[in-house]
Coordinates of C-alpha atoms and ligand atoms in Angstrom, one line a residue:
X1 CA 101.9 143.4 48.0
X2 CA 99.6 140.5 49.1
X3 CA 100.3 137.1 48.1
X4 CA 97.8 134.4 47.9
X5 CA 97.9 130.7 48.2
X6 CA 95.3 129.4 46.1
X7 CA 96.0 125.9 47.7
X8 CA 96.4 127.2 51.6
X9 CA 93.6 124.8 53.6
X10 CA 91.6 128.0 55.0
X11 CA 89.7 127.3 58.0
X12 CA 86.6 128.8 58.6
X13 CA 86.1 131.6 61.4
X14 CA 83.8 130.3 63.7
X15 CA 81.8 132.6 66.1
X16 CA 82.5 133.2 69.5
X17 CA 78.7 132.2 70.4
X18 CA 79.3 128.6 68.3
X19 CA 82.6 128.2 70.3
X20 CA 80.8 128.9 73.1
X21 CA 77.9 126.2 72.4
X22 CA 80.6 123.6 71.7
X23 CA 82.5 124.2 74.5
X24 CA 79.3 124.0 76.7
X25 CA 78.4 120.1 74.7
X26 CA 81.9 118.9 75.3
X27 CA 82.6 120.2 79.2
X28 CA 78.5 119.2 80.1
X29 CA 78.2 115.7 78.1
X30 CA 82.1 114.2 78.2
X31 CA 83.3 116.0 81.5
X32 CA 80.5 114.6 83.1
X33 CA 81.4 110.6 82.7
X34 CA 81.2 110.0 86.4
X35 CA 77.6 111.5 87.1
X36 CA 76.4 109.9 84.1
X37 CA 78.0 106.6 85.4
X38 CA 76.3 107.0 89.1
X39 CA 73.2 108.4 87.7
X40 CA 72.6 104.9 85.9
X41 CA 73.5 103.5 89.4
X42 CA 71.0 104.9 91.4
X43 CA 67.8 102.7 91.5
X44 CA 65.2 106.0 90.7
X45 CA 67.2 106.2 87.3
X46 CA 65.8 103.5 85.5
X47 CA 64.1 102.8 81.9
X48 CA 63.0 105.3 79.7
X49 CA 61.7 107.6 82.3
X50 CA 65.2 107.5 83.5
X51 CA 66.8 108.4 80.2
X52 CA 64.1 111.0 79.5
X53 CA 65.0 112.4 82.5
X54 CA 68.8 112.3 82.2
X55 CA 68.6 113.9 78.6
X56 CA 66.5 116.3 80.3
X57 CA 69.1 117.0 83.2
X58 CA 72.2 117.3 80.6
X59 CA 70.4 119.8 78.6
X60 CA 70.0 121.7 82.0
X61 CA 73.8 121.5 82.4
X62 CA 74.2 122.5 79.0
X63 CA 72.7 125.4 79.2
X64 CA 74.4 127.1 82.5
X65 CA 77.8 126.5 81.5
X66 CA 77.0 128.1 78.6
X67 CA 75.2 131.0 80.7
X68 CA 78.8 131.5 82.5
X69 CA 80.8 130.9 79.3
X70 CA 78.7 133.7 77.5
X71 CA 79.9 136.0 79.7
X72 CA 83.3 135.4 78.8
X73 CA 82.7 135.4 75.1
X74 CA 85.3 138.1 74.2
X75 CA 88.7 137.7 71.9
X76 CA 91.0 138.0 74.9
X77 CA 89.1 135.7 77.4
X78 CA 86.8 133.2 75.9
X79 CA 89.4 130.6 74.6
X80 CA 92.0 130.9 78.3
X81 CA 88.7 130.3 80.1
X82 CA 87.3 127.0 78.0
X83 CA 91.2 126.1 78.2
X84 CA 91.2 126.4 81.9
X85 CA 87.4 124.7 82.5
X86 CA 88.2 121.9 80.3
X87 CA 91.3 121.2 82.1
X88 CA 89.6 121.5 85.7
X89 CA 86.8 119.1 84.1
X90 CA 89.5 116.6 82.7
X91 CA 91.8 116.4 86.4
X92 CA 87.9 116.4 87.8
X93 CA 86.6 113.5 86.1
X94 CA 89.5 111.5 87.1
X95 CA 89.3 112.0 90.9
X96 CA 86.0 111.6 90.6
X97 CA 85.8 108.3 88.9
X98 CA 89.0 106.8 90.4
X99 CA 88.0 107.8 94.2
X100 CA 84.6 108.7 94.1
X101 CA 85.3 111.7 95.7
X102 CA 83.7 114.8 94.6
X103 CA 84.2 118.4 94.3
X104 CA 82.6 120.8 97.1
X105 CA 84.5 123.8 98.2
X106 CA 86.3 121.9 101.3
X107 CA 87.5 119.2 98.5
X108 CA 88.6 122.2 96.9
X109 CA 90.6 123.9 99.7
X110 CA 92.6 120.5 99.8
X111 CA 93.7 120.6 96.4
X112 CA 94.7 124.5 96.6
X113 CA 96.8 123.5 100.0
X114 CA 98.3 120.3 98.3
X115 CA 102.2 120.1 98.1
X116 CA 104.4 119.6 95.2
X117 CA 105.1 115.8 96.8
X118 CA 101.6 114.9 97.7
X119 CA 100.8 116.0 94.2
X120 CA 103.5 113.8 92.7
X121 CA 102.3 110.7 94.8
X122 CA 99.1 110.8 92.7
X123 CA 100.2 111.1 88.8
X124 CA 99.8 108.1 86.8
X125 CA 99.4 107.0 83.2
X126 CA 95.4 107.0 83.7
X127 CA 95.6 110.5 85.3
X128 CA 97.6 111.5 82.3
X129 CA 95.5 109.7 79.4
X130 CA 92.2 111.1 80.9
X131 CA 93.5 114.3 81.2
X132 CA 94.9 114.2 77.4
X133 CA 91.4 113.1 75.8
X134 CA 89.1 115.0 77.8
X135 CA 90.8 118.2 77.7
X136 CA 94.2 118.5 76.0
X137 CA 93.0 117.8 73.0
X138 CA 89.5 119.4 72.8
X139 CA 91.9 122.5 73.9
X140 CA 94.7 122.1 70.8
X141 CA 91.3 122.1 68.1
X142 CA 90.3 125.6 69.9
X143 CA 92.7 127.0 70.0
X144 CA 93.2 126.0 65.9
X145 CA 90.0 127.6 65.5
X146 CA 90.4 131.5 64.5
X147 CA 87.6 133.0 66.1
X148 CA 85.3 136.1 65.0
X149 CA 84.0 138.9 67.4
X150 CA 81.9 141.5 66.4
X151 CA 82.6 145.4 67.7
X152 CA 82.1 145.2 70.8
X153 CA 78.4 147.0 71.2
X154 CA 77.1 144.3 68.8
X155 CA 79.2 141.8 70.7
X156 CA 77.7 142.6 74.3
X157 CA 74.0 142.4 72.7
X158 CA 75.0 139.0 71.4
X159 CA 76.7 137.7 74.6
X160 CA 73.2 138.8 76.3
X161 CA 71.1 136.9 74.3
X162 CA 73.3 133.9 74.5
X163 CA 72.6 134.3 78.3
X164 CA 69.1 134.9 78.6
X165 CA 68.6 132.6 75.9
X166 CA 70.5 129.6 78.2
X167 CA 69.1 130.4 81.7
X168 CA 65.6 130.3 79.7
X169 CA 66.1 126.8 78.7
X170 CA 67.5 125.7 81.6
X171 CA 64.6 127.0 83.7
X172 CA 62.2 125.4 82.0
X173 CA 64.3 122.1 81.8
X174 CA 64.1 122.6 85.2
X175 CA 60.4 122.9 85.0
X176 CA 60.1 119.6 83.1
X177 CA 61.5 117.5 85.7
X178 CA 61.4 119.4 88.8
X179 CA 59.3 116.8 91.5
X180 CA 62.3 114.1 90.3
X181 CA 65.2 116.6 90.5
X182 CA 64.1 117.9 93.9
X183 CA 64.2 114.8 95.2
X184 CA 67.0 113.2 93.2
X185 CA 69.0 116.1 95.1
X186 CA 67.3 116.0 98.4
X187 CA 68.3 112.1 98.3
X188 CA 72.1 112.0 97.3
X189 CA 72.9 115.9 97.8
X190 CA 76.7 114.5 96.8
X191 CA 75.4 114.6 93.0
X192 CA 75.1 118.3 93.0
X193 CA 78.8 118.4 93.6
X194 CA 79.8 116.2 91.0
X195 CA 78.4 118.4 88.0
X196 CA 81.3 119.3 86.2
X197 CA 82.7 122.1 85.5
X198 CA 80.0 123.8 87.8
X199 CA 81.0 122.2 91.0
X200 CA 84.4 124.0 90.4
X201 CA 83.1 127.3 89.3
X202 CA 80.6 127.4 92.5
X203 CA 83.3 126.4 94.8
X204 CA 85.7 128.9 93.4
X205 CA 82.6 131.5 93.9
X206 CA 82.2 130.1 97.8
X207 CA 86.3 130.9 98.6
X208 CA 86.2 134.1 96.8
X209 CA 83.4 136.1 96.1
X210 CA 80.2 134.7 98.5
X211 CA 80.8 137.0 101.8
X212 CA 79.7 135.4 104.2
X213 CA 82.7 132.6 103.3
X214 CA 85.1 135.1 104.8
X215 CA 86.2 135.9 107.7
X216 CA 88.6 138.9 107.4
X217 CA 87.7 140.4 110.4
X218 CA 90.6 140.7 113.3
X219 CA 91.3 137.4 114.7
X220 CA 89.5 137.0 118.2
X221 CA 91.2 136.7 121.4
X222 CA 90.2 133.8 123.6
X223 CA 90.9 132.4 127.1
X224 CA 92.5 135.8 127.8
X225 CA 92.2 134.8 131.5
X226 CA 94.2 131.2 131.1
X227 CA 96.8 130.6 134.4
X228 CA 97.9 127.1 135.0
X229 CA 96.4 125.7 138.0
X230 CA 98.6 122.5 138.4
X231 CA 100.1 120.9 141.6
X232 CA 103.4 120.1 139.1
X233 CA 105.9 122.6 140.5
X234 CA 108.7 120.3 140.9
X235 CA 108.4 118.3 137.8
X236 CA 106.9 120.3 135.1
X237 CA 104.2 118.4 132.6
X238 CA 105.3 117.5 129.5
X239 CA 102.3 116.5 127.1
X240 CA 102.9 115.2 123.6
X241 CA 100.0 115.8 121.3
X242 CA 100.2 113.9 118.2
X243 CA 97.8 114.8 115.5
X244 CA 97.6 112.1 113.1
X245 CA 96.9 111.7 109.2
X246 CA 94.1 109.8 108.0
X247 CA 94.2 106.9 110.4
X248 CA 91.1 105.3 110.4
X249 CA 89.6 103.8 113.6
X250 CA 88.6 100.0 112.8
X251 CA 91.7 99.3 111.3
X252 CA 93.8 99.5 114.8
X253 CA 93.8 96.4 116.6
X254 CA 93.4 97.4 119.9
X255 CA 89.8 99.0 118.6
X256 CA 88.9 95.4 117.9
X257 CA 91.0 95.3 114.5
X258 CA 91.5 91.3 113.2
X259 CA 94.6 91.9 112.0
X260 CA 97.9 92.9 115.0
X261 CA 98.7 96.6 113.8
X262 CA 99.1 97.7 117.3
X263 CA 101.9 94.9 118.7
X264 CA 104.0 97.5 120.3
X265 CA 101.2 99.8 122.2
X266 CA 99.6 96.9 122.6
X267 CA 102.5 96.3 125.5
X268 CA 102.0 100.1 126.5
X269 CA 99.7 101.2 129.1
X270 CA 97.4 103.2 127.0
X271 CA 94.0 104.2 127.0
X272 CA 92.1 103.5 123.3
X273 CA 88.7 105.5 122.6
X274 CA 86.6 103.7 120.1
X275 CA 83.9 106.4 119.5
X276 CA 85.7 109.7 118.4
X277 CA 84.2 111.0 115.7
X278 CA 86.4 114.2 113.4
X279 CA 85.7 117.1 113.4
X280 CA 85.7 116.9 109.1
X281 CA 86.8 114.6 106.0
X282 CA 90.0 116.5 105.3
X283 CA 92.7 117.7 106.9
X284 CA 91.8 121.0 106.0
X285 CA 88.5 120.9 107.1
X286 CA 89.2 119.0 110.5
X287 CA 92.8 120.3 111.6
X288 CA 91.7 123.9 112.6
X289 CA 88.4 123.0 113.9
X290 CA 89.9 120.6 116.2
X291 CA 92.3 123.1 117.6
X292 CA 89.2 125.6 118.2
X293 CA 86.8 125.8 121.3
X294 CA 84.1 126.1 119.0
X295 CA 83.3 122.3 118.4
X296 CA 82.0 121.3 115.1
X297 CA 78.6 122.6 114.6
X298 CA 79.6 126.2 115.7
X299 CA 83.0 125.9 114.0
X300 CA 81.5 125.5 110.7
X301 CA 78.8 128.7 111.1
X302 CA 81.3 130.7 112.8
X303 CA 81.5 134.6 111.7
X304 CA 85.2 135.2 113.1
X305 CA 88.9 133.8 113.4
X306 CA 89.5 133.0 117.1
X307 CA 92.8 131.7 118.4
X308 CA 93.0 128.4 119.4
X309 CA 93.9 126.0 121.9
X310 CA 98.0 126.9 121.4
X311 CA 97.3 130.6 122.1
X312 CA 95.5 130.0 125.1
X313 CA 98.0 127.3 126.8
X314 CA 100.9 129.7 125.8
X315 CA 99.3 132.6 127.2
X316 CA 99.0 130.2 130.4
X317 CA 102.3 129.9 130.4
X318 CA 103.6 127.1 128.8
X319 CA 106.1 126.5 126.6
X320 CA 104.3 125.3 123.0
X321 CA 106.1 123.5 120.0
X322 CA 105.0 122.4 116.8
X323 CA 106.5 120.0 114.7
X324 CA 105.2 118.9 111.3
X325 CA 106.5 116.2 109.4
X326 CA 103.6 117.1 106.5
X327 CA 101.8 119.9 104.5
X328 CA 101.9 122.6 107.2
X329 CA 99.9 123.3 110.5
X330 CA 97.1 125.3 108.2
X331 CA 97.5 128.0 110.0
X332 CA 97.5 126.7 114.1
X333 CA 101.1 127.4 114.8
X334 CA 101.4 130.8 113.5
X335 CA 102.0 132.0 116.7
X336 CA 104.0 129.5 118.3
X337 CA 107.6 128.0 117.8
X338 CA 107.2 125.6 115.2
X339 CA 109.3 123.7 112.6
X340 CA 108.9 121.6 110.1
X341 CA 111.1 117.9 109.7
X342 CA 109.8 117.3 105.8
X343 CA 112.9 118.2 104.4
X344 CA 115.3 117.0 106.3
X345 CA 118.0 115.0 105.2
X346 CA 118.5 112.8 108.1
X347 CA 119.6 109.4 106.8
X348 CA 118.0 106.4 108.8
X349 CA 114.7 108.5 108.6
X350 CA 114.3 110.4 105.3
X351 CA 114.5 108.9 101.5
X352 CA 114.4 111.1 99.1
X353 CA 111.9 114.0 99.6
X354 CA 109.5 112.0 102.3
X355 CA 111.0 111.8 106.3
X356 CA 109.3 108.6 109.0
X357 CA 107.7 110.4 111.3
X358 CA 109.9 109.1 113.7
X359 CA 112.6 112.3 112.1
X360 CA 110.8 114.3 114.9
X361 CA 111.7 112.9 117.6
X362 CA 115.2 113.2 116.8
X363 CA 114.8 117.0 116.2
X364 CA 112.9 117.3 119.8
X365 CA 115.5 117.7 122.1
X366 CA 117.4 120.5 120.0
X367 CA 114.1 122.1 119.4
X368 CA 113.0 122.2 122.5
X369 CA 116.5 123.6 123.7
X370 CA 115.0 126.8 122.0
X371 CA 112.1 127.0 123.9
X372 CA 112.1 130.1 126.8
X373 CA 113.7 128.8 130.0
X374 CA 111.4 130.6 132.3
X375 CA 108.3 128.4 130.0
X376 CA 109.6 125.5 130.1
X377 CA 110.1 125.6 133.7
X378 CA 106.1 125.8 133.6
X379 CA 105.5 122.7 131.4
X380 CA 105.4 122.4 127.6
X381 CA 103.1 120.6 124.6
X382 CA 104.2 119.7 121.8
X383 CA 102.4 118.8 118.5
X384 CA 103.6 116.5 116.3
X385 CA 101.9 116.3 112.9
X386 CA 102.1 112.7 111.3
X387 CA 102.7 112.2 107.7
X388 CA 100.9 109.0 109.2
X389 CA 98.7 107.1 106.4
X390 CA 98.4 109.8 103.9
X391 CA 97.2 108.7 100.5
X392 CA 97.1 106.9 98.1
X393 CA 100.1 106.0 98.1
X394 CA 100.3 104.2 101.4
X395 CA 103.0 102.0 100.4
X396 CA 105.0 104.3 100.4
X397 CA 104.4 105.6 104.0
X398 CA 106.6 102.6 105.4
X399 CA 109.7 101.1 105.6
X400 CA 110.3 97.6 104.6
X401 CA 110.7 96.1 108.1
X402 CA 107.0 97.4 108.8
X403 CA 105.5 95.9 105.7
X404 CA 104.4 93.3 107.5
X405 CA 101.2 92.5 105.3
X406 CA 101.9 91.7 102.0
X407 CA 101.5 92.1 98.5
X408 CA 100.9 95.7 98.6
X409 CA 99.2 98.1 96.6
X410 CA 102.1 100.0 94.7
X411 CA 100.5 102.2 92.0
X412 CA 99.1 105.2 93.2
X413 CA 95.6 104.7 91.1
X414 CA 94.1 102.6 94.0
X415 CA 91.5 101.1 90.9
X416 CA 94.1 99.5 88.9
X417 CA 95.1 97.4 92.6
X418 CA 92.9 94.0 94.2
X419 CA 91.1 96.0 97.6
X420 CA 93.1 93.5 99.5
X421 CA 96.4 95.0 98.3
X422 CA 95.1 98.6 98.9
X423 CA 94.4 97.9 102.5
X424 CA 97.7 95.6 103.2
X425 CA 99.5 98.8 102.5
X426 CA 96.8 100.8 104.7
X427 CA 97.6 98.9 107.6
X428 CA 101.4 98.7 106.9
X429 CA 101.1 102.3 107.6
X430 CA 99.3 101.7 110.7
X431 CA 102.0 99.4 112.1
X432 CA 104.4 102.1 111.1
X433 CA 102.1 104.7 113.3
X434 CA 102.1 101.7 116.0
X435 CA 106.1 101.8 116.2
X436 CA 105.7 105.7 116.1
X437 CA 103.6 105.9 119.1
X438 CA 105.5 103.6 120.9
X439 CA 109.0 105.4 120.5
X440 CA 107.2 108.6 121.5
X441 CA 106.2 106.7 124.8
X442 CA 110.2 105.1 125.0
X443 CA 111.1 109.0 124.5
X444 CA 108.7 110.1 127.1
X445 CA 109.3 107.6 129.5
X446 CA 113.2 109.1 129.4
X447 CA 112.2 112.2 130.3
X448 CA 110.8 111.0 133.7
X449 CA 113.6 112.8 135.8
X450 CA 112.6 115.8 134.8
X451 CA 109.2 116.3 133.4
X452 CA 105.6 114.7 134.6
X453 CA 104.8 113.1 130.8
X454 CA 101.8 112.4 128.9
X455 CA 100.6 111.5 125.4
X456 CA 97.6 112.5 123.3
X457 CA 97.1 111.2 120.1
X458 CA 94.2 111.5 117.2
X459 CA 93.8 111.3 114.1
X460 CA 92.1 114.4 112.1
X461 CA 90.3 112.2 109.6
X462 CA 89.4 108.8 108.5
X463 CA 89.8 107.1 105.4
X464 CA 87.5 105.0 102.9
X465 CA 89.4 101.8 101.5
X466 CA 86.8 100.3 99.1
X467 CA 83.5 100.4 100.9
X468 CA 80.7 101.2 98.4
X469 CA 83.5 101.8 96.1
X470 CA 84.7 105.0 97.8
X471 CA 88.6 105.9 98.2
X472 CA 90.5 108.2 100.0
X473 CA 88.3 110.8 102.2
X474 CA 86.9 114.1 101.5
X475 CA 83.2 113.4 100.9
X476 CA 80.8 116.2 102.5
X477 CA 80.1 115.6 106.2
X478 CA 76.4 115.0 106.1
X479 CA 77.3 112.0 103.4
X480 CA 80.4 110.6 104.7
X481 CA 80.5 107.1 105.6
X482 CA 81.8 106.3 108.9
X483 CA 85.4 105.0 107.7
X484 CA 86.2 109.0 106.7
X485 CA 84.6 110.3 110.2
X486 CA 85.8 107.7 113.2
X487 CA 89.4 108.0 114.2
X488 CA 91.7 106.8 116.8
X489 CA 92.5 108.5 120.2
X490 CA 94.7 107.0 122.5
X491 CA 96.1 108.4 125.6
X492 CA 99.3 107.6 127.5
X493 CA 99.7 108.9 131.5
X494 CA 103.2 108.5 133.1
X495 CA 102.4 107.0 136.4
X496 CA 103.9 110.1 138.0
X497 CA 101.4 112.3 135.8
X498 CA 97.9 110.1 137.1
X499 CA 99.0 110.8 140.0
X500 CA 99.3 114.5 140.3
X501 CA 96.6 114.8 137.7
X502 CA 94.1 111.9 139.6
X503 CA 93.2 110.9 136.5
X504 CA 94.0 107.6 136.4
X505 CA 94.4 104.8 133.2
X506 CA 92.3 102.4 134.9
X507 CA 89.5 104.4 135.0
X508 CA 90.0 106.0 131.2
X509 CA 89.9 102.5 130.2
X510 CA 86.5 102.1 131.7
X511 CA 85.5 104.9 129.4
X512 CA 87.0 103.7 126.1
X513 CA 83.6 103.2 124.7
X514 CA 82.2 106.4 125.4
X515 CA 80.9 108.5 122.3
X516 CA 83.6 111.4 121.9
X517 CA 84.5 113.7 119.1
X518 CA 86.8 116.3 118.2
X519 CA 84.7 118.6 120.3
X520 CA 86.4 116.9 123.8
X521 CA 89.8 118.1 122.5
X522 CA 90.3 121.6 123.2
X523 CA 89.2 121.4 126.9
X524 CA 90.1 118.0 127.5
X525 CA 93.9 119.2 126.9
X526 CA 93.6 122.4 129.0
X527 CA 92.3 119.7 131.7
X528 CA 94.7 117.8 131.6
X529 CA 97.5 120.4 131.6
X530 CA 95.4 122.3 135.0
X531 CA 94.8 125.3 132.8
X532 CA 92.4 127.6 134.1
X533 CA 89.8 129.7 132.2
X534 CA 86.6 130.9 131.2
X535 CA 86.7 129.2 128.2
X536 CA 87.2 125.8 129.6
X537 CA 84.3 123.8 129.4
X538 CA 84.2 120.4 132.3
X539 CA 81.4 118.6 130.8
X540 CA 83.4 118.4 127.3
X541 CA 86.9 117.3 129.0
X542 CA 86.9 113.6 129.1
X543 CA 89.8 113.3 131.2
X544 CA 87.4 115.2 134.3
X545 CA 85.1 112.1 134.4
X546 CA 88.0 110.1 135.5
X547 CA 89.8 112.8 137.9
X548 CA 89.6 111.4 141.5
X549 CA 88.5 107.9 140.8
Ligands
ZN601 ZN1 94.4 114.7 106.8

């Protein structure tokens, strides 16, 4: 037997096409608060042109999410994948508006290799509330809403139209405004990635399913003819390449900085480059194309995996480390020894979950005790990977005794902060990279007995603190401002090491100026370690302009 209940509130069934149109209103007009807000910034958007053609360009959004969406319109998928897009759009809009970064598929390689700590050095209460209003609750009324299908043959003819339909109007939306739109996009190409939820879906598409994206072929051998060349025999080198995070070039006082974040390599005999320019905005992006002999231009095209500068100085011979005190080597160390110092629970170093990066000097020794004898007696280079000036939470990148500009930025929604406090904690984290450096030079100097020592260090990406409103880093290369793509080099030569390599400080420092990039890295390291090989190119090793003088 049935029962009834005359008084039961009964919700009407709404279609899987309506759910689909809402949906499409919802994630296209309120997931899209940022664009709408930089739209009316931009000086060609202005008076009722301007809002003709915004109306114009919203309908034109409109109408290709709900293109994709209809092609989910089914009982079993349509409601997960709203739920899913509405919550992409809602953690979206945020990043967006906080940062003013935006969402291309390199931003979106970042967040897929982002670790449970970096993630939890970003929530806040805004994070949370936009997240709630833009997408957990549009997702608790759909999924309130029973939904009706038709059989499935009527269902597909339905889902069809629905498509054509959309793409039909957007077309000719497209139509209506296309001499603005062109150049609207030619002009800031940055707005095409900030069209939620479709920079998401098209960056998903990029990673996954657009070939030439992948390279799954077998990774390609390189400097297969590398033999070290050096006049070191007795005292084997001993170069420590430290790859930095996110330090930005004009922030360290011996590029010029106002401010004394460098007072202990200040004292150092070091070498300072004020020109390098990364190889990309992200770690991600920059960290593997700095390790390759491509360079960036090629790098970016390239059609293959090839190994990269560790392979070829370990098949030299040497002895290679890595150590990373951060997210993980994204994929360069696979084939060396490497460890990682995040975790550990050393004391004076580590609170909590989050190690100094001085925690890898003190694993060094022990890990370089592992190392093959017979290598070692060759020479060795070791990476460090900084935890350096990662953000935004930079204040919590130091310790108190380095906290030597005050009051700091402490909430980790830079917008809620004055810009003054945001880049007093910046620069803390500098002067705790300045003490870094310095102790790897104290550590280096102690090795003198045995090894001929050097020290390499860059940064893999800049950072914006405010400039034009922009946070953090990330923007696409062609846009990004100069804060996100100039980083520090500075080198450090043992006096025993400039003299069996020639190269000599003096004249490096006559070079500081010199316009360098990421491209100089890969062979200026296999010059200076005397590696020989085909792959070696002279005129991009900036140590050979100096060797002799
Ligand atoms: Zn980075």
């Amino acid at each position: 037997m049935r029962l009834m209940f005359i008084d039961a509130p009964v919700r009407p069934p709404r279609s899987a096409t309506t759910l689909v149109i809402l949906a499409s209103l919802w994630l296209s007009l309120a997931g899209n608060l940022t664009l709408w807000k930089n739209l009316y910034a931009l000086p060609e958007i202005s008076g009722w042109q301007g809002l003709g053609f915004t109306l114009v360009f919203a309908c034109m959004i409109i109408c290709v999410v709900s293109a994709v969406l209809s092609l989910f319109a089914w009982r079993l998928t349509l409601k997960p994948m709203i739920t899913l897009m509405l919550l992409i759009t809602g953690f979206a809009t945020y990043y967006m508006w906080m940062y003013g970064i935006v969402l291309d598929t390199s931003m979106t390689v970042n967040v897929l290799q982002t670790d449970v700590r970096e993630a939890r050095d970003q929530l806040s209460w805004q994070l949370f509330l936009t997240v709630i209003g833009l997408a957990l609750v549009p997702a608790y009324w759909l999924w309130q809403q029973p939904m009706t299908v038709l059989p499935w043959p009527k269902q597909i003819g339905r889902n069809a139209a629905l498509f054509a339909v959309s793409l039909l109007v957007a077309f000719g939306c497209v139509q209506l405004i296309f001499q603005d739109f062109a150049s609207l996009m030619r002009n800031h190409t940055q707005l095409r990635h900030q069209i939620n939820p479709l920079n998401s879906v098209n960056a998903f598409l990029q990673l996954t399913v657009i070939p030439s994206e992948k390279k799954d072929g077998p990774l390609q051998p390189i400097g297969e003819d590398a033999k070290t060349a050096g006049n070191f025999s007795h005292k084997p080198p001993l170069l420590i390449l430290v790859l930095g995070e996110t330090a930005r070039s004009q922030n360290f006082s011996l590029n010029g900085y106002a401010r004394s974040t460098n007072p202990l390599l200040a004292k150092e005999q070091v070498t300072s480059f004020t020109q390098v320019s990364s190889c990309g905005t992200s770690t991600a992006e920059s960290v593997p194309c700095m390790f390759s002999h491509l360079g960036r231009k090629d790098f970016s095209g390239r059609r293959n995996e090839y190994e990269n500068l560790l392979d070829v100085l370990q098949r030299a011979g040497y002895a290679v480390l890595w150590i990373d005190n951060q997210s993980g080597c994204k994929g360069q160390c696979d084939r060396v020894p490497n460890v990682n110092t995040a975790n550990l629970n050393v004391p004076e170093h580590c609170n909590g979950d989050e190690c100094r990066d001085t925690v890898m000097l003190t694993r060094l020794e022990a890990e370089m005790a592992k190392l093959p004898v017979e290598r070692l007696a060759r020479g060795a280079v070791v990476v460090m990977h900084q935890m350096g000036s990662h953000g935004p939470a930079y204040f919590k990148r130091t310790s108190a005794e380095f906290k030597k500009f005050t009051p700091e930025c402490t909430d980790t929604s830079l917008a809620q902060c004055e810009r003054e406090q945001i880049i007093n904690a910046y620069d803390n984290t500098i002067v705790q990279t300045d003490f870094f450096l310095s102790r790897v030079i104290g550590w280096l100097k102690g090795q003198d007995k045995a090894h001929t020592t050097a020290m390499l260090y860059v940064s893999d990406h800049g950072e914006s603190l405010g400039e034009k409103n922009i946070y953090l880093h990330g923007l696409p290369y062609r846009v990004a401002p100069p804060e996100q793509t100039t980083v520090p080099m500075i080198t450090w030569l043992s006096p025993h090491f400039e003299q069996l390599s020639r190269v000599s400080t003096r004249c490096l420092q006559t070079q500081r100026d010199k316009a360098l990039s990421h491209d100089n890295l890969f062979h200026s390291v296999l010059g200076l370690m005397a590696v020989k090989t085909s792959v070696y190119q002279r005129e991009l090793d900036f140590f050979a302009a100096c060797e002799g003088r």
